[in-house]
PDB file of C-alpha atoms in Angstrom:
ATOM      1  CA  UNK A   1     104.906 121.152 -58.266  1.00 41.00           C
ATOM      2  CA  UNK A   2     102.992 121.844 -61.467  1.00 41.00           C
ATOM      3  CA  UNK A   3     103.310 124.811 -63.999  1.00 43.00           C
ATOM      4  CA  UNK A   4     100.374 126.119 -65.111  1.00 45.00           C
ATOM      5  CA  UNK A   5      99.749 129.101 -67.303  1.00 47.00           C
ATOM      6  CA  UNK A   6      96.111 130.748 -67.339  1.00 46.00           C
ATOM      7  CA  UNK A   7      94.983 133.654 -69.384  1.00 46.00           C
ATOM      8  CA  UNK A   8      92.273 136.134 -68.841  1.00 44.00           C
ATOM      9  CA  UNK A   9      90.879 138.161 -71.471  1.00 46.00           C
ATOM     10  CA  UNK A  10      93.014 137.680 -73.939  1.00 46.00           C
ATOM     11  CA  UNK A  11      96.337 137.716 -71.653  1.00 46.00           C
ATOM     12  CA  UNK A  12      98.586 135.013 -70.314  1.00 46.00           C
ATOM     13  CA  UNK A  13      99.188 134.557 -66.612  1.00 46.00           C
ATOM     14  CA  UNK A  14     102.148 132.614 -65.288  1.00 46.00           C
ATOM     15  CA  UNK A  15      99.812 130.559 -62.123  1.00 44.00           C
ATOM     16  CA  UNK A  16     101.322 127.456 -61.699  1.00 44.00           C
ATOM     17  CA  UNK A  17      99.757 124.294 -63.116  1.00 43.00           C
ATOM     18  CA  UNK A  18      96.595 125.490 -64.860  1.00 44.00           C
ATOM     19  CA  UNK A  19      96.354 127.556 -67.652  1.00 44.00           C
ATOM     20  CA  UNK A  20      93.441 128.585 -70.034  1.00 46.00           C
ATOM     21  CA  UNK A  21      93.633 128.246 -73.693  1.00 46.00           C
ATOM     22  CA  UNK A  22      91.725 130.094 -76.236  1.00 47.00           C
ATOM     23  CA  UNK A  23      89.567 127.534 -78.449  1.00 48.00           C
ATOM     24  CA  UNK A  24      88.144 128.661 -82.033  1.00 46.00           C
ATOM     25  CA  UNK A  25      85.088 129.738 -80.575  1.00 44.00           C
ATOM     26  CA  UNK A  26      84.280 130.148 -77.088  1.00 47.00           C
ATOM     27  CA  UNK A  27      85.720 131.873 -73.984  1.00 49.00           C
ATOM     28  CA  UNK A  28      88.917 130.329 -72.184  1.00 49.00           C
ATOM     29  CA  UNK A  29      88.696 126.934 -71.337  1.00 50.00           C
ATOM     30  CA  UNK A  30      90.973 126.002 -68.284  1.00 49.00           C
ATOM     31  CA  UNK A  31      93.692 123.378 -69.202  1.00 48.00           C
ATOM     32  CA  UNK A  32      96.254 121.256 -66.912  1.00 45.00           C
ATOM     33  CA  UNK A  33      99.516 121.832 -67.023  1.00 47.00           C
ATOM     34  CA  UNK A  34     102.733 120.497 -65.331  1.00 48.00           C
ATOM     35  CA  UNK A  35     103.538 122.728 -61.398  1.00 52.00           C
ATOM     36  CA  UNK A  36     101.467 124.246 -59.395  1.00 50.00           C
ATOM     37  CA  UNK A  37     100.466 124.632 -55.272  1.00 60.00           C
ATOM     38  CA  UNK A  38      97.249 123.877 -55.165  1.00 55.00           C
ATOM     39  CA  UNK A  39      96.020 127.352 -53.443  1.00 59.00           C
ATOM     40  CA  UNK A  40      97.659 128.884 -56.848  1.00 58.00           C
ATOM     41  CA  UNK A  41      95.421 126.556 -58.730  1.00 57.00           C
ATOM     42  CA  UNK A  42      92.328 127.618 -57.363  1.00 54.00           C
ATOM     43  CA  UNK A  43      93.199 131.063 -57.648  1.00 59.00           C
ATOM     44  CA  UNK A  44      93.483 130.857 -61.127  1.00 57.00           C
ATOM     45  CA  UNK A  45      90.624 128.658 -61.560  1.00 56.00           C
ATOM     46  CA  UNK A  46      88.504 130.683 -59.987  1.00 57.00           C
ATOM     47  CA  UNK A  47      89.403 133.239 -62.597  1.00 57.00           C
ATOM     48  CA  UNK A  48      89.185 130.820 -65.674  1.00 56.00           C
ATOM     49  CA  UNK A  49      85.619 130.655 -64.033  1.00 53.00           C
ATOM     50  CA  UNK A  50      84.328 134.063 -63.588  1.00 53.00           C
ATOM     51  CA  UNK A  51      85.114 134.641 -67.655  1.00 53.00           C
ATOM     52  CA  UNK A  52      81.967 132.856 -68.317  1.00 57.00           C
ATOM     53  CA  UNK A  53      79.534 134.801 -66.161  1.00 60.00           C
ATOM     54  CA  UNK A  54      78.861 137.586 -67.912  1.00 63.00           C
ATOM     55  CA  UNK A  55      76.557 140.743 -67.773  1.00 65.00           C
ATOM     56  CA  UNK A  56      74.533 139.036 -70.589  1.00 69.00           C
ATOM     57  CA  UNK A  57      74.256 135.525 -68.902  1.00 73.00           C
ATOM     58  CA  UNK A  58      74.338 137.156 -64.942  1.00 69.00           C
ATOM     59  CA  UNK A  59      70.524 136.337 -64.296  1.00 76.00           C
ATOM     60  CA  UNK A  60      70.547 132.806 -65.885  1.00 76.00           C
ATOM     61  CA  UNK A  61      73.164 131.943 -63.604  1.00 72.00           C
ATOM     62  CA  UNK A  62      71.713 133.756 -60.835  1.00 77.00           C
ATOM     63  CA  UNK A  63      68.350 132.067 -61.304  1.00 81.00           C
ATOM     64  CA  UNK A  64      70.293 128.756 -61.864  1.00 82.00           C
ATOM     65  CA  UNK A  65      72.063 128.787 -58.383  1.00 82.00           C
ATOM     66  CA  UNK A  66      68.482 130.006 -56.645  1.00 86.00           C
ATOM     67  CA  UNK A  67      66.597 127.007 -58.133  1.00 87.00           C
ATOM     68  CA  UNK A  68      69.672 124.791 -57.263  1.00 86.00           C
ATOM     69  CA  UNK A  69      69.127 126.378 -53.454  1.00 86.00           C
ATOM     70  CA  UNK A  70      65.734 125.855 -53.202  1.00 88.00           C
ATOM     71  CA  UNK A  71      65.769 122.232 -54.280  1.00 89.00           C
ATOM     72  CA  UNK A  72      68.525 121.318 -51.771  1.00 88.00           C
ATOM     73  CA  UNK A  73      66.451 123.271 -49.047  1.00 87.00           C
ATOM     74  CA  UNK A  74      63.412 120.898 -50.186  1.00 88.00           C
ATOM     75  CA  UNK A  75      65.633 117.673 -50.054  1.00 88.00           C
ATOM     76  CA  UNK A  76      66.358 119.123 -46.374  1.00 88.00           C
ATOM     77  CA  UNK A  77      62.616 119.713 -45.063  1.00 88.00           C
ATOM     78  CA  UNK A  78      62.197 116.387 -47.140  1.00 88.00           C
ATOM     79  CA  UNK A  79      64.316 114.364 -44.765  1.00 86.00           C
ATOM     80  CA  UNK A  80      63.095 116.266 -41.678  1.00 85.00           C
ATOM     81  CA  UNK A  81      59.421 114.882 -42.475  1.00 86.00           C
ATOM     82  CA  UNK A  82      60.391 111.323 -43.014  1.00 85.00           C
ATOM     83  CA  UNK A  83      63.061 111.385 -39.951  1.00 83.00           C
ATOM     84  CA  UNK A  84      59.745 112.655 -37.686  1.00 84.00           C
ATOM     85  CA  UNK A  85      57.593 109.900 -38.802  1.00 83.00           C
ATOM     86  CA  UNK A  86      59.816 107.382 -38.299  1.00 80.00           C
ATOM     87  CA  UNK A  87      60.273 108.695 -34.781  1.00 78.00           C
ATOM     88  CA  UNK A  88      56.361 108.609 -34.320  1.00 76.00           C
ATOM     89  CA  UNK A  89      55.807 105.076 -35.773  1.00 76.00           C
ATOM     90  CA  UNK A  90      58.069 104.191 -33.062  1.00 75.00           C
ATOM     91  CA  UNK A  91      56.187 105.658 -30.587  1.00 71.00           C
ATOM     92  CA  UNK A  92      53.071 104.195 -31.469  1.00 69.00           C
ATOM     93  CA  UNK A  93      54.706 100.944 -31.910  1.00 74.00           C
ATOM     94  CA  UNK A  94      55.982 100.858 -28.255  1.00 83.00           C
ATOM     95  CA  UNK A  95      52.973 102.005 -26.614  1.00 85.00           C
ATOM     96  CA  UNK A  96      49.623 100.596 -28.189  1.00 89.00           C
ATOM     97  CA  UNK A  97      48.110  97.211 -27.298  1.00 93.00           C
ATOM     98  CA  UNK A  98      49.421  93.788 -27.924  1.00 94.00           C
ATOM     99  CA  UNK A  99      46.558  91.021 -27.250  1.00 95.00           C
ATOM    100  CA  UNK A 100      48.513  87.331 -27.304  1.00 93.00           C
ATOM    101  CA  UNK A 101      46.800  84.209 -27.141  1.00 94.00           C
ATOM    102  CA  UNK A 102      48.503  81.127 -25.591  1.00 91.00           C
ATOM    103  CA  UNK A 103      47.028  77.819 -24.650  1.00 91.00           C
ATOM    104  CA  UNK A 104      48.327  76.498 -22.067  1.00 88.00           C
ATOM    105  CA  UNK A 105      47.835  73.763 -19.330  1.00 85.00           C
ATOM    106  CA  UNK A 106      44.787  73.927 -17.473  1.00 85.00           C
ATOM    107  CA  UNK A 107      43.266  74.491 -14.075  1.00 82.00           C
ATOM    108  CA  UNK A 108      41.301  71.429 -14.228  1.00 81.00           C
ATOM    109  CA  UNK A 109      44.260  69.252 -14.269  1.00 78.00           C
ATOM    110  CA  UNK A 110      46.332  67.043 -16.193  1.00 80.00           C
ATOM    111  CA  UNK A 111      44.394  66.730 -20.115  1.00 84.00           C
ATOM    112  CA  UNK A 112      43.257  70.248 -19.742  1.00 87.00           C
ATOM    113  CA  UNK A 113      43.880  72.898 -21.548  1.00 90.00           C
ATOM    114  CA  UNK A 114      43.219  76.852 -21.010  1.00 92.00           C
ATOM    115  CA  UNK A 115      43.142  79.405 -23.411  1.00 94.00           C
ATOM    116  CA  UNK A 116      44.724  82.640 -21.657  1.00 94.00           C
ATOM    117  CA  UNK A 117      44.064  85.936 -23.385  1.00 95.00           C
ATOM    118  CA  UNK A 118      47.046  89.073 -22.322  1.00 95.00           C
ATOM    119  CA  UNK A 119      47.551  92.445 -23.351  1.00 95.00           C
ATOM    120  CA  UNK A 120      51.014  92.782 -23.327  1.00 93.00           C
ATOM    121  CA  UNK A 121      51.284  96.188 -24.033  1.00 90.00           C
ATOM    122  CA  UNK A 122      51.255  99.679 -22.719  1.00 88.00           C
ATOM    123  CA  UNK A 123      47.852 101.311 -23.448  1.00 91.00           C
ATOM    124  CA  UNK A 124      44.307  99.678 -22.927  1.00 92.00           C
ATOM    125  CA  UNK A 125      42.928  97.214 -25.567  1.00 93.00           C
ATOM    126  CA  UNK A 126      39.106  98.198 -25.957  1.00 92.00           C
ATOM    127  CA  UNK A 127      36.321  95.743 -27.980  1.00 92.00           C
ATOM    128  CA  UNK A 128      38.695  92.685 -27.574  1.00 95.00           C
ATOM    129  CA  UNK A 129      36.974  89.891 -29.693  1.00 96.00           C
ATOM    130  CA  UNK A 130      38.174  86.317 -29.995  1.00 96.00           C
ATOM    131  CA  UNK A 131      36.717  84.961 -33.353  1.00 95.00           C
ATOM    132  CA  UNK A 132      37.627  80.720 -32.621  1.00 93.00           C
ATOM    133  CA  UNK A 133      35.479  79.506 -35.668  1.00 91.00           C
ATOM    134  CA  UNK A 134      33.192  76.558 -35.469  1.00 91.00           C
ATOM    135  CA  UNK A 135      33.883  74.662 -32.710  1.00 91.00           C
ATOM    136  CA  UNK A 136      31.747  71.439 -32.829  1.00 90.00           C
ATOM    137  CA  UNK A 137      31.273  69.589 -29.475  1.00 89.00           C
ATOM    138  CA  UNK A 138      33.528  65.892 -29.570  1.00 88.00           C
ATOM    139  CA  UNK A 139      30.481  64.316 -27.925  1.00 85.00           C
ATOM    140  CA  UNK A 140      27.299  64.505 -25.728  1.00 84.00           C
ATOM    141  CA  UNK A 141      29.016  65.067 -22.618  1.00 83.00           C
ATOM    142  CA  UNK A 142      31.309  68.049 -24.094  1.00 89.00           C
ATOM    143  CA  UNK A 143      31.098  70.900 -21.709  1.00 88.00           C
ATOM    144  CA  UNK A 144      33.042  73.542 -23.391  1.00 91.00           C
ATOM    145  CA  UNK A 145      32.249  74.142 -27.111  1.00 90.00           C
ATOM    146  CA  UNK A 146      28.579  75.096 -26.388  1.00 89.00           C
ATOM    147  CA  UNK A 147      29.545  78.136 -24.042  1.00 92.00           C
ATOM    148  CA  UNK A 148      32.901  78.891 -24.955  1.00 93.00           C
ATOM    149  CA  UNK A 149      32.467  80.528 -28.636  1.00 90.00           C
ATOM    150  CA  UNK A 150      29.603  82.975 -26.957  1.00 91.00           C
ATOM    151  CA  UNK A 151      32.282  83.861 -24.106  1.00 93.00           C
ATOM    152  CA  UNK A 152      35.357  84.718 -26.645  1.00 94.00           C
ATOM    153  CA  UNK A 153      33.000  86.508 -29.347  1.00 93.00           C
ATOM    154  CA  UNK A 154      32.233  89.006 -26.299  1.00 94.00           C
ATOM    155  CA  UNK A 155      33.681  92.252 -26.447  1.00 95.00           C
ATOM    156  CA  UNK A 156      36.080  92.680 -23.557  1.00 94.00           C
ATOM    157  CA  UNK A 157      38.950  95.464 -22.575  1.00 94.00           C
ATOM    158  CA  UNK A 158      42.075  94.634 -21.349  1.00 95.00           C
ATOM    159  CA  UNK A 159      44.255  97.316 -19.081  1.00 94.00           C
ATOM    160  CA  UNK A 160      47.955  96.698 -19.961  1.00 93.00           C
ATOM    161  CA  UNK A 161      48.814  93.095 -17.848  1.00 92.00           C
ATOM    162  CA  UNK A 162      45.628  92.523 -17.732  1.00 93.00           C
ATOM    163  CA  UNK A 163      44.067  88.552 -18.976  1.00 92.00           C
ATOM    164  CA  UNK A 164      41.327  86.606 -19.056  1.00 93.00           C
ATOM    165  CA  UNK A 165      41.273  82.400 -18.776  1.00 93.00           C
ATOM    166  CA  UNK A 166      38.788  80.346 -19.936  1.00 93.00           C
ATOM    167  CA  UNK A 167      38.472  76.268 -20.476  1.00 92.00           C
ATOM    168  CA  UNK A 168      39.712  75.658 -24.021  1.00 93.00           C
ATOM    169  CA  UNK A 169      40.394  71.696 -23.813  1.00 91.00           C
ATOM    170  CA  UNK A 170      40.068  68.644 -22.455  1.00 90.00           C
ATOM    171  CA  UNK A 171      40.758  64.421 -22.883  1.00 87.00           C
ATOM    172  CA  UNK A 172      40.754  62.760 -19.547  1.00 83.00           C
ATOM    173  CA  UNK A 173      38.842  60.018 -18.322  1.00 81.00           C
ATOM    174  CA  UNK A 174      37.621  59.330 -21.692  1.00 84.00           C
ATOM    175  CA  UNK A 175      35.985  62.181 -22.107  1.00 87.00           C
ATOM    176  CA  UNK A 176      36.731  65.064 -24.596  1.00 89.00           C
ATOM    177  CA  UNK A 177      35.993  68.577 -25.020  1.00 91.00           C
ATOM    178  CA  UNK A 178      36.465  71.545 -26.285  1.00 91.00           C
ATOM    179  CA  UNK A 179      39.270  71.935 -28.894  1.00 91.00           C
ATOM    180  CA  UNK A 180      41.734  69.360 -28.630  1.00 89.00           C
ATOM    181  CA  UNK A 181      43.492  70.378 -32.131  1.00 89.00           C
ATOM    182  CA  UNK A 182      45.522  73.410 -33.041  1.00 91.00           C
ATOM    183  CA  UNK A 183      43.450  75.857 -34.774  1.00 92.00           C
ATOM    184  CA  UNK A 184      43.594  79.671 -36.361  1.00 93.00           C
ATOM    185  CA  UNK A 185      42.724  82.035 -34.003  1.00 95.00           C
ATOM    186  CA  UNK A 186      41.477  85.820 -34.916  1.00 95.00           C
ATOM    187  CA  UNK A 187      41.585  88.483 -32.646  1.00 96.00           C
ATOM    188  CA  UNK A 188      40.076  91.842 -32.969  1.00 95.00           C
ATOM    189  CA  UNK A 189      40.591  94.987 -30.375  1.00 95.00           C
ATOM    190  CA  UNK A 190      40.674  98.689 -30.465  1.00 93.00           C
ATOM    191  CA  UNK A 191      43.763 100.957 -28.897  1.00 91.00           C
ATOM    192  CA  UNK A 192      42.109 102.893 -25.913  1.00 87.00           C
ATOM    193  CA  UNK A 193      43.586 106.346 -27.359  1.00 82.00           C
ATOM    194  CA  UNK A 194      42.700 106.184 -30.336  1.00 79.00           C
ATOM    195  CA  UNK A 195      39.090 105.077 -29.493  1.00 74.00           C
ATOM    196  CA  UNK A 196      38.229 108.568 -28.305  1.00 71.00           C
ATOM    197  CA  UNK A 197      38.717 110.289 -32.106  1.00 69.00           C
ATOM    198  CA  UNK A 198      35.506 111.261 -33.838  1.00 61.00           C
ATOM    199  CA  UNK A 199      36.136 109.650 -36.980  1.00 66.00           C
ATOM    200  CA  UNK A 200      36.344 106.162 -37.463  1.00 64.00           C
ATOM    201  CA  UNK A 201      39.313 104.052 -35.900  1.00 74.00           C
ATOM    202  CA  UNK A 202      40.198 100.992 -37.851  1.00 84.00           C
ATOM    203  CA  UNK A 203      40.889  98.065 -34.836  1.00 89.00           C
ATOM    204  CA  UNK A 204      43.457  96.003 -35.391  1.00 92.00           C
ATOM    205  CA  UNK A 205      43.069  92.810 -36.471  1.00 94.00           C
ATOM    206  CA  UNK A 206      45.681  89.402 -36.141  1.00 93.00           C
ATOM    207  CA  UNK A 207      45.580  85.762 -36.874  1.00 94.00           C
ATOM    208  CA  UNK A 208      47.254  83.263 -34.444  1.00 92.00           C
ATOM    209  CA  UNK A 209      47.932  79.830 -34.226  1.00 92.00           C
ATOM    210  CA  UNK A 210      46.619  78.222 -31.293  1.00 91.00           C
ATOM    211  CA  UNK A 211      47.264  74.678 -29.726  1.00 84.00           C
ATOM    212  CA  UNK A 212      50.255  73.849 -31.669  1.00 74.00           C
ATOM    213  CA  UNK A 213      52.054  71.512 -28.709  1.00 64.00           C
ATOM    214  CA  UNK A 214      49.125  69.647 -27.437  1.00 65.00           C
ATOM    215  CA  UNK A 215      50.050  66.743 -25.422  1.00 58.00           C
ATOM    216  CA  UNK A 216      51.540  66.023 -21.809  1.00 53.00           C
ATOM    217  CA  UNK A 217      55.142  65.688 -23.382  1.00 54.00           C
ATOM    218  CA  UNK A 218      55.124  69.490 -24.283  1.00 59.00           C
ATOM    219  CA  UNK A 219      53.665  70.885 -20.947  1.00 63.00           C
ATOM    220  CA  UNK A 220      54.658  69.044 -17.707  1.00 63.00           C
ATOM    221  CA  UNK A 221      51.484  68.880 -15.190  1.00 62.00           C
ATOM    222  CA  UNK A 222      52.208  68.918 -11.211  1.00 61.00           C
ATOM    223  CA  UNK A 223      52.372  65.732  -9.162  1.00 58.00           C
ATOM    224  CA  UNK A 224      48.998  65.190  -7.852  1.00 58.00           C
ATOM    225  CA  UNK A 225      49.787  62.586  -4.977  1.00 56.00           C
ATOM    226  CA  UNK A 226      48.731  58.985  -4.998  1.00 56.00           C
ATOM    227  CA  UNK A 227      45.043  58.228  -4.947  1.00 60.00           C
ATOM    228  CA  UNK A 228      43.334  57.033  -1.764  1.00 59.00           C
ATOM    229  CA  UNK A 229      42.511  53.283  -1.312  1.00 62.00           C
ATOM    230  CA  UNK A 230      40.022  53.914   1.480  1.00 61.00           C
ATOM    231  CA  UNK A 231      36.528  55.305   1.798  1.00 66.00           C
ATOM    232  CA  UNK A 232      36.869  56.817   5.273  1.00 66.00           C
ATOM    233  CA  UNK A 233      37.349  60.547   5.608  1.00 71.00           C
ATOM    234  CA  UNK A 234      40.769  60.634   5.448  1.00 75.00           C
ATOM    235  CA  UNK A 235      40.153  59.813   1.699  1.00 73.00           C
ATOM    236  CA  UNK A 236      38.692  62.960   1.216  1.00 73.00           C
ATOM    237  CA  UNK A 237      41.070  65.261   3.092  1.00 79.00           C
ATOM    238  CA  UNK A 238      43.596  63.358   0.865  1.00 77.00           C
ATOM    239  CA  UNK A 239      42.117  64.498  -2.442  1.00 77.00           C
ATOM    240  CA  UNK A 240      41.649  68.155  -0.653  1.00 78.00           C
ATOM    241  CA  UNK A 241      45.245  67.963  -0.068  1.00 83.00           C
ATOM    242  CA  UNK A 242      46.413  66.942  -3.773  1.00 80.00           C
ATOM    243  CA  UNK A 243      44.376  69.653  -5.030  1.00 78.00           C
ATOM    244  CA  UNK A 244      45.624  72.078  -3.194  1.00 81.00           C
ATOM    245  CA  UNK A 245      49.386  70.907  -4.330  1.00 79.00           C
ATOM    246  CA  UNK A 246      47.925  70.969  -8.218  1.00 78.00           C
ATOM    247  CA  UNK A 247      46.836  74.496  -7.698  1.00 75.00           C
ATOM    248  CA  UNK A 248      50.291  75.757  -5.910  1.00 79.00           C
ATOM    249  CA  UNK A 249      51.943  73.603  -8.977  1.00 74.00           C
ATOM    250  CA  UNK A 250      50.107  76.072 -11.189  1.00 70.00           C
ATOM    251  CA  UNK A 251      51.234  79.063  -9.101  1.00 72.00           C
ATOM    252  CA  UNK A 252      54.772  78.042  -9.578  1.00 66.00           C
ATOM    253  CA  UNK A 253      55.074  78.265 -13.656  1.00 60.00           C
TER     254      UNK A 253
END
């Protein structure tokens, strides 16, 4: 318990653990005091207060608390607008396009290398362009770098799960083609949905590294079978037959 004296206009209350003093100049100023409940103390703060808001001072206070309202309502609305585009960001973010590019063992066989392009996500990917850079053929035999800049610089779409596979490598046999390095990859494509606004829709645009494990001891090939000694035809059904288990070795990544 506290005691706490308060007065009001000029006259002393008994309330408990506050009480207002008189100063030189100046209304009543509420002071602590020892003993009080602390319902009595609000009570007589409450009066303390209401000495200061007069009929001369009514509007400023008035106009005060408004302002004071208005500028809490705005903090409000404030949050409200950032919470809802946060929550459409995310939206976006889980259901436009994501082109990948992976290189990855070939169909040709052990020292090839394939260059698979994937939209992993959940809308179509319009005007997909592969930008690979200068490739410059490894010799006069290289089949790949003359045809395969013109195929990934042409503007493809891609439904969600969707890819496309094309030679990117190879170094078997002594011969080389292709790239056979790791390399910086852009790709370029357009979100399906936002494709059909009026006004201009900027793609979107990403940089990946390409080729970085090169090399049998990254990606295991499939056991092709031991090569025929013979020249009679069942030679050749022998290479038919470890083809066919390269191809279901493929299947089974």
């Amino acid at each position: 318990m506290f005691e706490i004296d308060a007065t009001v206009d000029g006259e002393w209350l008994h309330a408990g653990n506050l009480a207002c003093d008189r100063p030189a100049l100046g209304r009543p100023r509420p002071v602590l005091s020892p003993s009080l409940t602390f319902p009595e103390a609000l009570i007589a703060y409450g009066r303390g207060v209401s000495v200061w808001i007069t009929k001369d001072n009514v509007d400023v206070v008035v106009a005060w608390a408004t302002l004071a309202g208005v500028a809490v309502g705005a903090l409000g609305v404030l949050a409200a607008i950032r919470q809802l585009v946060l929550i459409r960001r995310d939206s976006h973010d889980r259901t436009r396009p994501y082109v990948q590019l992976d290189v990855v063992p070939g169909l040709q066989g052990p020292g090839s290398w394939d260059l698979v392009i994937e939209n992993r996500g959940a809308s179509t990917a319009l005007q997909v362009v592969v930008d690979p850079g200068v490739i410059h053929p490894l010799d006069r035999d290289d089949h790949i770098s003359p045809v395969v800049g013109d195929y990934l610089e042409t503007p493809k779409s891609l439904v969600p799960g969707a890819r496309r596979r094309v030679m990117w490598g190879y170094d078997s046999g002594g011969v080389k083609a292709g790239v056979l390095e790791p390399r910086h990859v852009t790709v370029t494509y357009v979100d399906e949905r936002l494709a059909a606004r009026r006004w201009r829709t900027k793609p979107y645009r990403e940089t990946l590294l390409v080729g970085e494990a090169l090399g049998p001891a990254a990606f295991p090939a499939p056991f092709e079978g031991p090569k025929p000694t013979s020249q009679d035809m069942l030679a050749h059904i022998d290479r038919a037959i470890r083809t066919l288990n390269t191809h279901v070795g493929e299947l089974r990544r």
